[in-house]
Amino acid sequence: MTQRFCKFILEKWGWTLIGEPAPEKNCVYLEAPHTSIWDFVIGLMYYRAKGTGHLRTMIKKEAFFFPVNYLLRAMGAFPIDRTSPSKTILSIVHEMETSGDKPFHLVICPEGTRKAVRKWKTGYHTIVSQTGAALYITMVDWGNKRVGILQKFEIGGNAREDTDRIQQIYEKWQPIGLHPDQFLTK
């Protein structure tokens, strides 16, 4: 029911669904642009429409207040303390490694905020390199109403160089955020 409902709503709203969710048990999806909380909603609906019910995402701990915290957890979100990025990454690596047979698909917004930033975060790189999870580049393009998975990405040994290459991929696709002035690719 949820799968058909989400697909129906997205199509009714004029969205084109691109690609298919990762076949790997564990993966990280980089999702950009991230200029609004609505990116989360559209992205979540995409994954539900594609039958992926095991999606996880990080949201700042301040958003987890009663009764919203129950809704966020039900949607696969978990709170993070942004004052300690290294502890956050270690806890995610631990969660992924101890997920057992259950798939762990994590969505990360590489900008790290909904504001325009030139230098994207590299924490995803540590998670992928330490867990062996697959990495996929995804987008929520409000300007052209496209949402989905663009491509799989193989990381190298340098997080900053890989992030620069990923920003170039987004530059090529030219996705437009809900608030276009809040998204930069370089």
PDB file of C-alpha atoms in Angstrom:
ATOM      1  CA  MET A   1       0.000   0.000   0.000  1.00  0.00           C
ATOM      2  CA  THR A   2       2.674   2.524   0.985  1.00  0.00           C
ATOM      3  CA  GLN A   3       4.737   1.759  -2.113  1.00  0.00           C
ATOM      4  CA  ARG A   4       1.856   2.343  -4.523  1.00  0.00           C
ATOM      5  CA  PHE A   5       0.635   5.370  -2.577  1.00  0.00           C
ATOM      6  CA  CYS A   6       4.049   7.101  -2.613  1.00  0.00           C
ATOM      7  CA  LYS A   7       4.530   6.382  -6.314  1.00  0.00           C
ATOM      8  CA  PHE A   8       1.046   7.706  -7.075  1.00  0.00           C
ATOM      9  CA  ILE A   9       1.601  10.912  -5.075  1.00  0.00           C
ATOM     10  CA  LEU A  10       5.007  11.632  -6.610  1.00  0.00           C
ATOM     11  CA  GLU A  11       3.706  11.092 -10.130  1.00  0.00           C
ATOM     12  CA  LYS A  12       0.581  13.156  -9.368  1.00  0.00           C
ATOM     13  CA  TRP A  13       2.878  15.980  -8.218  1.00  0.00           C
ATOM     14  CA  GLY A  14       4.788  15.695 -11.513  1.00  0.00           C
ATOM     15  CA  TRP A  15       7.986  14.000 -10.283  1.00  0.00           C
ATOM     16  CA  THR A  16       9.997  11.664 -12.510  1.00  0.00           C
ATOM     17  CA  LEU A  17      11.562   8.751 -10.631  1.00  0.00           C
ATOM     18  CA  ILE A  18      15.122   7.960 -11.769  1.00  0.00           C
ATOM     19  CA  GLY A  19      17.053   4.740 -11.210  1.00  0.00           C
ATOM     20  CA  GLU A  20      16.612   1.886  -8.791  1.00  0.00           C
ATOM     21  CA  PRO A  21      17.686   1.501  -5.155  1.00  0.00           C
ATOM     22  CA  ALA A  22      20.981  -0.212  -4.449  1.00  0.00           C
ATOM     23  CA  PRO A  23      20.962  -4.010  -4.492  1.00  0.00           C
ATOM     24  CA  GLU A  24      23.699  -4.132  -1.828  1.00  0.00           C
ATOM     25  CA  LYS A  25      22.812  -4.923   1.779  1.00  0.00           C
ATOM     26  CA  ASN A  26      24.663  -1.856   3.068  1.00  0.00           C
ATOM     27  CA  CYS A  27      25.007   1.393   1.188  1.00  0.00           C
ATOM     28  CA  VAL A  28      25.300   5.132   1.545  1.00  0.00           C
ATOM     29  CA  TYR A  29      23.247   7.455  -0.638  1.00  0.00           C
ATOM     30  CA  LEU A  30      24.592  10.985  -1.062  1.00  0.00           C
ATOM     31  CA  GLU A  31      21.585  13.210  -1.667  1.00  0.00           C
ATOM     32  CA  ALA A  32      21.826  16.759  -2.985  1.00  0.00           C
ATOM     33  CA  PRO A  33      20.749  19.455  -3.223  1.00  0.00           C
ATOM     34  CA  HIS A  34      19.616  19.803   0.382  1.00  0.00           C
ATOM     35  CA  THR A  35      17.969  23.195   0.716  1.00  0.00           C
ATOM     36  CA  SER A  36      14.743  22.314   2.525  1.00  0.00           C
ATOM     37  CA  ILE A  37      13.251  19.739   4.886  1.00  0.00           C
ATOM     38  CA  TRP A  38      11.001  18.884   1.925  1.00  0.00           C
ATOM     39  CA  ASP A  39      14.028  17.230   0.248  1.00  0.00           C
ATOM     40  CA  PHE A  40      13.776  14.602   2.993  1.00  0.00           C
ATOM     41  CA  VAL A  41      10.063  14.120   2.351  1.00  0.00           C
ATOM     42  CA  ILE A  42      10.430  13.752  -1.442  1.00  0.00           C
ATOM     43  CA  GLY A  43      13.491  11.524  -1.052  1.00  0.00           C
ATOM     44  CA  LEU A  44      11.740   9.295   1.485  1.00  0.00           C
ATOM     45  CA  MET A  45       8.702   9.000  -0.770  1.00  0.00           C
ATOM     46  CA  TYR A  46      11.000   8.004  -3.659  1.00  0.00           C
ATOM     47  CA  TYR A  47      12.573   5.178  -1.658  1.00  0.00           C
ATOM     48  CA  ARG A  48       9.180   4.023  -0.395  1.00  0.00           C
ATOM     49  CA  ALA A  49       7.813   4.129  -3.973  1.00  0.00           C
ATOM     50  CA  LYS A  50      10.732   1.933  -5.021  1.00  0.00           C
ATOM     51  CA  GLY A  51      10.035  -0.561  -2.232  1.00  0.00           C
ATOM     52  CA  THR A  52      12.929   0.332   0.052  1.00  0.00           C
ATOM     53  CA  GLY A  53      11.561   0.286   3.563  1.00  0.00           C
ATOM     54  CA  HIS A  54      14.882   0.138   5.387  1.00  0.00           C
ATOM     55  CA  LEU A  55      16.154   3.642   4.692  1.00  0.00           C
ATOM     56  CA  ARG A  56      17.985   5.484   7.481  1.00  0.00           C
ATOM     57  CA  THR A  57      18.890   9.155   7.726  1.00  0.00           C
ATOM     58  CA  MET A  58      20.536  11.475  10.220  1.00  0.00           C
ATOM     59  CA  ILE A  59      18.718  14.512  11.553  1.00  0.00           C
ATOM     60  CA  LYS A  60      19.990  17.012  14.105  1.00  0.00           C
ATOM     61  CA  LYS A  61      19.044  15.983  17.641  1.00  0.00           C
ATOM     62  CA  GLU A  62      17.193  19.268  18.201  1.00  0.00           C
ATOM     63  CA  ALA A  63      14.447  18.058  15.834  1.00  0.00           C
ATOM     64  CA  PHE A  64      13.662  15.107  18.110  1.00  0.00           C
ATOM     65  CA  PHE A  65      11.110  16.585  20.452  1.00  0.00           C
ATOM     66  CA  PHE A  66       7.748  15.147  21.478  1.00  0.00           C
ATOM     67  CA  PRO A  67       5.684  14.135  19.497  1.00  0.00           C
ATOM     68  CA  VAL A  68       7.768  14.684  16.328  1.00  0.00           C
ATOM     69  CA  ASN A  69      10.461  12.289  17.579  1.00  0.00           C
ATOM     70  CA  TYR A  70       8.113   9.295  17.146  1.00  0.00           C
ATOM     71  CA  LEU A  71       7.303  10.249  13.569  1.00  0.00           C
ATOM     72  CA  LEU A  72      10.958  10.822  12.667  1.00  0.00           C
ATOM     73  CA  ARG A  73      12.038   7.464  14.107  1.00  0.00           C
ATOM     74  CA  ALA A  74       9.205   5.697  12.277  1.00  0.00           C
ATOM     75  CA  MET A  75      10.544   7.183   9.039  1.00  0.00           C
ATOM     76  CA  GLY A  76      14.050   5.814   9.676  1.00  0.00           C
ATOM     77  CA  ALA A  77      15.622   8.964  11.082  1.00  0.00           C
ATOM     78  CA  PHE A  78      17.975   8.958  14.038  1.00  0.00           C
ATOM     79  CA  PRO A  79      19.329  11.914  16.008  1.00  0.00           C
ATOM     80  CA  ILE A  80      22.895  13.146  15.712  1.00  0.00           C
ATOM     81  CA  ASP A  81      24.890  15.453  17.917  1.00  0.00           C
ATOM     82  CA  ARG A  82      26.547  17.854  15.501  1.00  0.00           C
ATOM     83  CA  THR A  83      29.064  18.988  18.137  1.00  0.00           C
ATOM     84  CA  SER A  84      31.072  15.765  17.692  1.00  0.00           C
ATOM     85  CA  PRO A  85      31.247  14.660  14.031  1.00  0.00           C
ATOM     86  CA  SER A  86      33.835  11.949  14.746  1.00  0.00           C
ATOM     87  CA  LYS A  87      31.610  10.295  17.394  1.00  0.00           C
ATOM     88  CA  THR A  88      28.677  10.472  14.980  1.00  0.00           C
ATOM     89  CA  ILE A  89      30.646   8.720  12.243  1.00  0.00           C
ATOM     90  CA  LEU A  90      31.878   6.029  14.638  1.00  0.00           C
ATOM     91  CA  SER A  91      28.344   5.335  15.862  1.00  0.00           C
ATOM     92  CA  ILE A  92      27.078   5.052  12.276  1.00  0.00           C
ATOM     93  CA  VAL A  93      29.901   2.649  11.387  1.00  0.00           C
ATOM     94  CA  HIS A  94      28.978   0.591  14.461  1.00  0.00           C
ATOM     95  CA  GLU A  95      25.252   0.605  13.549  1.00  0.00           C
ATOM     96  CA  MET A  96      26.002  -0.532  10.015  1.00  0.00           C
ATOM     97  CA  GLU A  97      28.427  -3.239  11.088  1.00  0.00           C
ATOM     98  CA  THR A  98      26.013  -4.635  13.687  1.00  0.00           C
ATOM     99  CA  SER A  99      22.854  -4.513  11.552  1.00  0.00           C
ATOM    100  CA  GLY A 100      23.042  -8.286  11.077  1.00  0.00           C
ATOM    101  CA  ASP A 101      21.045  -9.567   8.122  1.00  0.00           C
ATOM    102  CA  LYS A 102      18.926  -6.420   7.974  1.00  0.00           C
ATOM    103  CA  PRO A 103      19.873  -3.967   5.184  1.00  0.00           C
ATOM    104  CA  PHE A 104      21.272  -0.600   6.239  1.00  0.00           C
ATOM    105  CA  HIS A 105      20.770   2.075   3.576  1.00  0.00           C
ATOM    106  CA  LEU A 106      21.880   5.455   4.875  1.00  0.00           C
ATOM    107  CA  VAL A 107      21.081   8.809   3.266  1.00  0.00           C
ATOM    108  CA  ILE A 108      23.614  11.584   3.824  1.00  0.00           C
ATOM    109  CA  CYS A 109      23.420  15.139   2.555  1.00  0.00           C
ATOM    110  CA  PRO A 110      27.056  15.951   1.741  1.00  0.00           C
ATOM    111  CA  GLU A 111      26.578  19.682   2.162  1.00  0.00           C
ATOM    112  CA  GLY A 112      25.916  19.021   5.851  1.00  0.00           C
ATOM    113  CA  THR A 113      23.381  21.851   6.069  1.00  0.00           C
ATOM    114  CA  ARG A 114      20.565  23.464   4.104  1.00  0.00           C
ATOM    115  CA  LYS A 115      22.705  26.555   3.488  1.00  0.00           C
ATOM    116  CA  ALA A 116      24.951  27.126   0.485  1.00  0.00           C
ATOM    117  CA  VAL A 117      28.443  25.725   1.119  1.00  0.00           C
ATOM    118  CA  ARG A 118      31.372  25.314  -1.262  1.00  0.00           C
ATOM    119  CA  LYS A 119      33.273  22.703   0.731  1.00  0.00           C
ATOM    120  CA  TRP A 120      31.114  19.615   1.269  1.00  0.00           C
ATOM    121  CA  LYS A 121      31.566  17.275   4.228  1.00  0.00           C
ATOM    122  CA  THR A 122      33.608  14.083   3.860  1.00  0.00           C
ATOM    123  CA  GLY A 123      32.234  11.928   6.699  1.00  0.00           C
ATOM    124  CA  TYR A 124      30.507   9.675   4.172  1.00  0.00           C
ATOM    125  CA  HIS A 125      33.977   8.665   2.947  1.00  0.00           C
ATOM    126  CA  THR A 126      34.983   7.327   6.365  1.00  0.00           C
ATOM    127  CA  ILE A 127      31.731   5.384   6.677  1.00  0.00           C
ATOM    128  CA  VAL A 128      32.099   3.810   3.223  1.00  0.00           C
ATOM    129  CA  SER A 129      35.799   3.002   3.597  1.00  0.00           C
ATOM    130  CA  GLN A 130      35.413   1.491   7.076  1.00  0.00           C
ATOM    131  CA  THR A 131      32.320  -0.595   6.331  1.00  0.00           C
ATOM    132  CA  GLY A 132      32.815  -1.503   2.664  1.00  0.00           C
ATOM    133  CA  ALA A 133      29.320  -0.160   1.935  1.00  0.00           C
ATOM    134  CA  ALA A 134      28.451   0.839  -1.624  1.00  0.00           C
ATOM    135  CA  LEU A 135      28.161   4.563  -2.396  1.00  0.00           C
ATOM    136  CA  TYR A 136      25.489   6.034  -4.663  1.00  0.00           C
ATOM    137  CA  ILE A 137      24.912   9.581  -5.861  1.00  0.00           C
ATOM    138  CA  THR A 138      21.283  10.698  -5.724  1.00  0.00           C
ATOM    139  CA  MET A 139      19.386  13.928  -6.222  1.00  0.00           C
ATOM    140  CA  VAL A 140      16.163  15.772  -5.522  1.00  0.00           C
ATOM    141  CA  ASP A 141      15.867  18.214  -8.432  1.00  0.00           C
ATOM    142  CA  TRP A 142      13.004  20.635  -7.790  1.00  0.00           C
ATOM    143  CA  GLY A 143      13.574  22.610 -10.989  1.00  0.00           C
ATOM    144  CA  ASN A 144      13.044  19.631 -13.285  1.00  0.00           C
ATOM    145  CA  LYS A 145      11.010  17.494 -10.831  1.00  0.00           C
ATOM    146  CA  ARG A 146      13.478  14.586 -10.929  1.00  0.00           C
ATOM    147  CA  VAL A 147      14.270  12.425  -7.934  1.00  0.00           C
ATOM    148  CA  GLY A 148      16.384   9.325  -7.681  1.00  0.00           C
ATOM    149  CA  ILE A 149      19.673   7.581  -8.093  1.00  0.00           C
ATOM    150  CA  LEU A 150      22.139   8.916 -10.637  1.00  0.00           C
ATOM    151  CA  GLN A 151      25.022   6.466 -10.351  1.00  0.00           C
ATOM    152  CA  LYS A 152      27.198   4.259  -8.193  1.00  0.00           C
ATOM    153  CA  PHE A 153      30.468   5.876  -7.164  1.00  0.00           C
ATOM    154  CA  GLU A 154      33.714   4.101  -6.302  1.00  0.00           C
ATOM    155  CA  ILE A 155      35.787   5.951  -3.734  1.00  0.00           C
ATOM    156  CA  GLY A 156      39.547   6.273  -3.863  1.00  0.00           C
ATOM    157  CA  GLY A 157      41.962   6.927  -1.040  1.00  0.00           C
ATOM    158  CA  ASN A 158      41.486  10.685  -0.739  1.00  0.00           C
ATOM    159  CA  ALA A 159      38.212  11.959   0.721  1.00  0.00           C
ATOM    160  CA  ARG A 160      38.640  15.561  -0.462  1.00  0.00           C
ATOM    161  CA  GLU A 161      39.482  14.516  -4.047  1.00  0.00           C
ATOM    162  CA  ASP A 162      36.519  12.126  -4.133  1.00  0.00           C
ATOM    163  CA  THR A 163      34.220  14.832  -2.801  1.00  0.00           C
ATOM    164  CA  ASP A 164      35.468  17.247  -5.455  1.00  0.00           C
ATOM    165  CA  ARG A 165      34.718  14.611  -8.130  1.00  0.00           C
ATOM    166  CA  ILE A 166      31.229  14.101  -6.676  1.00  0.00           C
ATOM    167  CA  GLN A 167      30.600  17.849  -6.749  1.00  0.00           C
ATOM    168  CA  GLN A 168      31.603  17.796 -10.436  1.00  0.00           C
ATOM    169  CA  ILE A 169      29.009  15.073 -11.092  1.00  0.00           C
ATOM    170  CA  TYR A 170      26.323  17.243  -9.517  1.00  0.00           C
ATOM    171  CA  GLU A 171      27.612  20.207 -11.538  1.00  0.00           C
ATOM    172  CA  LYS A 172      27.101  18.143 -14.700  1.00  0.00           C
ATOM    173  CA  TRP A 173      23.523  17.166 -13.749  1.00  0.00           C
ATOM    174  CA  GLN A 174      22.620  20.720 -12.632  1.00  0.00           C
ATOM    175  CA  PRO A 175      19.929  19.820 -10.076  1.00  0.00           C
ATOM    176  CA  ILE A 176      18.005  22.764  -8.673  1.00  0.00           C
ATOM    177  CA  GLY A 177      17.155  22.969  -4.986  1.00  0.00           C
ATOM    178  CA  LEU A 178      13.790  24.085  -3.688  1.00  0.00           C
ATOM    179  CA  HIS A 179      15.719  27.199  -2.648  1.00  0.00           C
ATOM    180  CA  PRO A 180      18.169  27.476  -5.594  1.00  0.00           C
ATOM    181  CA  ASP A 181      20.371  30.124  -3.979  1.00  0.00           C
ATOM    182  CA  GLN A 182      21.211  27.699  -1.146  1.00  0.00           C
ATOM    183  CA  PHE A 183      22.949  25.077  -3.314  1.00  0.00           C
ATOM    184  CA  LEU A 184      26.497  25.260  -4.681  1.00  0.00           C
ATOM    185  CA  THR A 185      28.495  22.583  -6.460  1.00  0.00           C
ATOM    186  CA  LYS A 186      31.815  24.446  -6.429  1.00  0.00           C
TER     187      LYS A 186
END
